[in-house]
Amino acid sequence: DIVMNQSPDSLAVSLGERATINCKSSQSVLFSSNNKNYLGWYQQKPGQPPKLLIYWASTRESGVPDRFSGSGSGTDFTLTISSLQAEDVAVYYCKQHYSSPFTFGQGTRLEIK
Amino acid sequence: EVQLVQSGAEVKKPGESLKISCKASGYSFTTYWIGWVRQVPGKGLEWMGIIYPGDSDTKYSPSFQGQVTISADRSINTAYLQWSSLKASDTAIYYCARRGHLGGYSYGSDYWGQGTLVTVSS
């Protein structure tokens, strides 16, 4: 199984400041057929299902604000929120869907400082 | 509009059986994988397994293989997750989610059900 490890486990950032969350996979999730990393970022707010923010490591899902961005390739990935807003308070998960069983990181709790 | 609507909350006793559902609408049910994700309250997300309703191809996480059964009924656009003998440790919220694809390539779980809370207690 591919193990996903996120860091940090929790993060407190001031409004308007940058937030950065890292995700490392135990093996590459780069799919050679389309040269895409099968890595997604999800946001989960209390009482809600997860929401897909970023897919293929760096493509924003439709409707996601452009302050959210993803980067990385192979085994190392980053989610960046360029200017934190109050509504971004949530738990963020990375997930690989390169090979079954698909696996999530343990989650990063993002709070306002 | 794509929607995944899950069945309501359940309260069961250990040893009982259960089948929860996820009804899909707004897209071609047989051409997208649907997966199930467990979330113990206050904890993280765990991928359980996935089914392709078009041919019922199913994949399970080793952690859940033999513990649950994933199925789908193409005639009513509904996916299922079932247990034959529940344990207290099965208490969790269960989400179904569609695996989206673009140009034939999967890109992630783009639509989610609202979740079904399953409580197992004597």
mmCIF file with all atom_site columns, N, CA, C and O in Angstrom, chain B residues 12-16 85-88 120-122:
data_model
loop_
_atom_site.group_PDB
_atom_site.id
_atom_site.type_symbol
_atom_site.label_atom_id
_atom_site.label_alt_id
_atom_site.label_comp_id
_atom_site.label_asym_id
_atom_site.label_entity_id
_atom_site.label_seq_id
_atom_site.pdbx_PDB_ins_code
_atom_site.Cartn_x
_atom_site.Cartn_y
_atom_site.Cartn_z
_atom_site.occupancy
_atom_site.B_iso_or_equiv
_atom_site.pdbx_formal_charge
_atom_site.auth_seq_id
_atom_site.auth_comp_id
_atom_site.auth_asym_id
_atom_site.auth_atom_id
_atom_site.pdbx_PDB_model_num
ATOM 1  N N  . LYS B 1 12  ? -27.703 0.200  15.426 1.00 0.00 ? 12  LYS B N  1
ATOM 2  C CA . LYS B 1 12  ? -27.755 -1.256 15.394 1.00 0.00 ? 12  LYS B CA 1
ATOM 3  C C  . LYS B 1 12  ? -27.049 -1.833 16.605 1.00 0.00 ? 12  LYS B C  1
ATOM 4  O O  . LYS B 1 12  ? -26.262 -1.161 17.269 1.00 0.00 ? 12  LYS B O  1
ATOM 5  N N  . LYS B 1 13  ? -27.316 -3.107 16.845 1.00 0.00 ? 13  LYS B N  1
ATOM 6  C CA . LYS B 1 13  ? -26.638 -3.834 17.917 1.00 0.00 ? 13  LYS B CA 1
ATOM 7  C C  . LYS B 1 13  ? -25.516 -4.673 17.333 1.00 0.00 ? 13  LYS B C  1
ATOM 8  O O  . LYS B 1 13  ? -25.576 -5.081 16.168 1.00 0.00 ? 13  LYS B O  1
ATOM 9  N N  . PRO B 1 14  ? -24.499 -4.948 18.137 1.00 0.00 ? 14  PRO B N  1
ATOM 10 C CA . PRO B 1 14  ? -23.417 -5.825 17.651 1.00 0.00 ? 14  PRO B CA 1
ATOM 11 C C  . PRO B 1 14  ? -23.987 -7.150 17.179 1.00 0.00 ? 14  PRO B C  1
ATOM 12 O O  . PRO B 1 14  ? -24.904 -7.711 17.804 1.00 0.00 ? 14  PRO B O  1
ATOM 13 N N  . GLY B 1 15  ? -23.435 -7.637 16.061 1.00 0.00 ? 15  GLY B N  1
ATOM 14 C CA . GLY B 1 15  ? -23.893 -8.896 15.502 1.00 0.00 ? 15  GLY B CA 1
ATOM 15 C C  . GLY B 1 15  ? -24.989 -8.750 14.468 1.00 0.00 ? 15  GLY B C  1
ATOM 16 O O  . GLY B 1 15  ? -25.243 -9.689 13.693 1.00 0.00 ? 15  GLY B O  1
ATOM 17 N N  . GLU B 1 16  ? -25.653 -7.595 14.407 1.00 0.00 ? 16  GLU B N  1
ATOM 18 C CA . GLU B 1 16  ? -26.708 -7.390 13.418 1.00 0.00 ? 16  GLU B CA 1
ATOM 19 C C  . GLU B 1 16  ? -26.119 -7.104 12.050 1.00 0.00 ? 16  GLU B C  1
ATOM 20 O O  . GLU B 1 16  ? -24.963 -6.717 11.916 1.00 0.00 ? 16  GLU B O  1
ATOM 21 N N  . SER B 1 85  ? -22.253 -8.792 10.067 1.00 0.00 ? 85  SER B N  1
ATOM 22 C CA . SER B 1 85  ? -22.214 -8.867 11.517 1.00 0.00 ? 85  SER B CA 1
ATOM 23 C C  . SER B 1 85  ? -21.460 -7.646 12.048 1.00 0.00 ? 85  SER B C  1
ATOM 24 O O  . SER B 1 85  ? -20.235 -7.611 12.049 1.00 0.00 ? 85  SER B O  1
ATOM 25 N N  . LEU B 1 86  ? -22.203 -6.654 12.489 1.00 0.00 ? 86  LEU B N  1
ATOM 26 C CA . LEU B 1 86  ? -21.608 -5.399 12.921 1.00 0.00 ? 86  LEU B CA 1
ATOM 27 C C  . LEU B 1 86  ? -20.882 -5.528 14.249 1.00 0.00 ? 86  LEU B C  1
ATOM 28 O O  . LEU B 1 86  ? -21.235 -6.359 15.107 1.00 0.00 ? 86  LEU B O  1
ATOM 29 N N  . LYS B 1 87  ? -19.856 -4.681 14.401 1.00 0.00 ? 87  LYS B N  1
ATOM 30 C CA . LYS B 1 87  ? -19.118 -4.582 15.657 1.00 0.00 ? 87  LYS B CA 1
ATOM 31 C C  . LYS B 1 87  ? -19.211 -3.142 16.145 1.00 0.00 ? 87  LYS B C  1
ATOM 32 O O  . LYS B 1 87  ? -19.457 -2.217 15.358 1.00 0.00 ? 87  LYS B O  1
ATOM 33 N N  . ALA B 1 88  ? -18.957 -2.952 17.412 1.00 0.00 ? 88  ALA B N  1
ATOM 34 C CA . ALA B 1 88  ? -18.966 -1.589 17.947 1.00 0.00 ? 88  ALA B CA 1
ATOM 35 C C  . ALA B 1 88  ? -17.952 -0.707 17.223 1.00 0.00 ? 88  ALA B C  1
ATOM 36 O O  . ALA B 1 88  ? -18.171 0.500  17.032 1.00 0.00 ? 88  ALA B O  1
ATOM 37 N N  . VAL B 1 120 ? -23.214 1.511  16.351 1.00 0.00 ? 120 VAL B N  1
ATOM 38 C CA . VAL B 1 120 ? -23.349 0.118  16.781 1.00 0.00 ? 120 VAL B CA 1
ATOM 39 C C  . VAL B 1 120 ? -23.108 0.076  18.280 1.00 0.00 ? 120 VAL B C  1
ATOM 40 O O  . VAL B 1 120 ? -22.009 0.351  18.762 1.00 0.00 ? 120 VAL B O  1
ATOM 41 N N  . SER B 1 121 ? -24.161 -0.255 19.009 1.00 0.00 ? 121 SER B N  1
ATOM 42 C CA . SER B 1 121 ? -24.070 -0.237 20.470 1.00 0.00 ? 121 SER B CA 1
ATOM 43 C C  . SER B 1 121 ? -25.062 -1.214 21.063 1.00 0.00 ? 121 SER B C  1
ATOM 44 O O  . SER B 1 121 ? -26.188 -1.345 20.575 1.00 0.00 ? 121 SER B O  1
ATOM 45 N N  . SER B 1 122 ? -24.630 -1.881 22.107 1.00 0.00 ? 122 SER B N  1
ATOM 46 C CA . SER B 1 122 ? -25.524 -2.819 22.778 1.00 0.00 ? 122 SER B CA 1
ATOM 47 C C  . SER B 1 122 ? -26.448 -2.077 23.754 1.00 0.00 ? 122 SER B C  1
ATOM 48 O O  . SER B 1 122 ? -27.381 -2.668 24.294 1.00 0.00 ? 122 SER B O  1
#
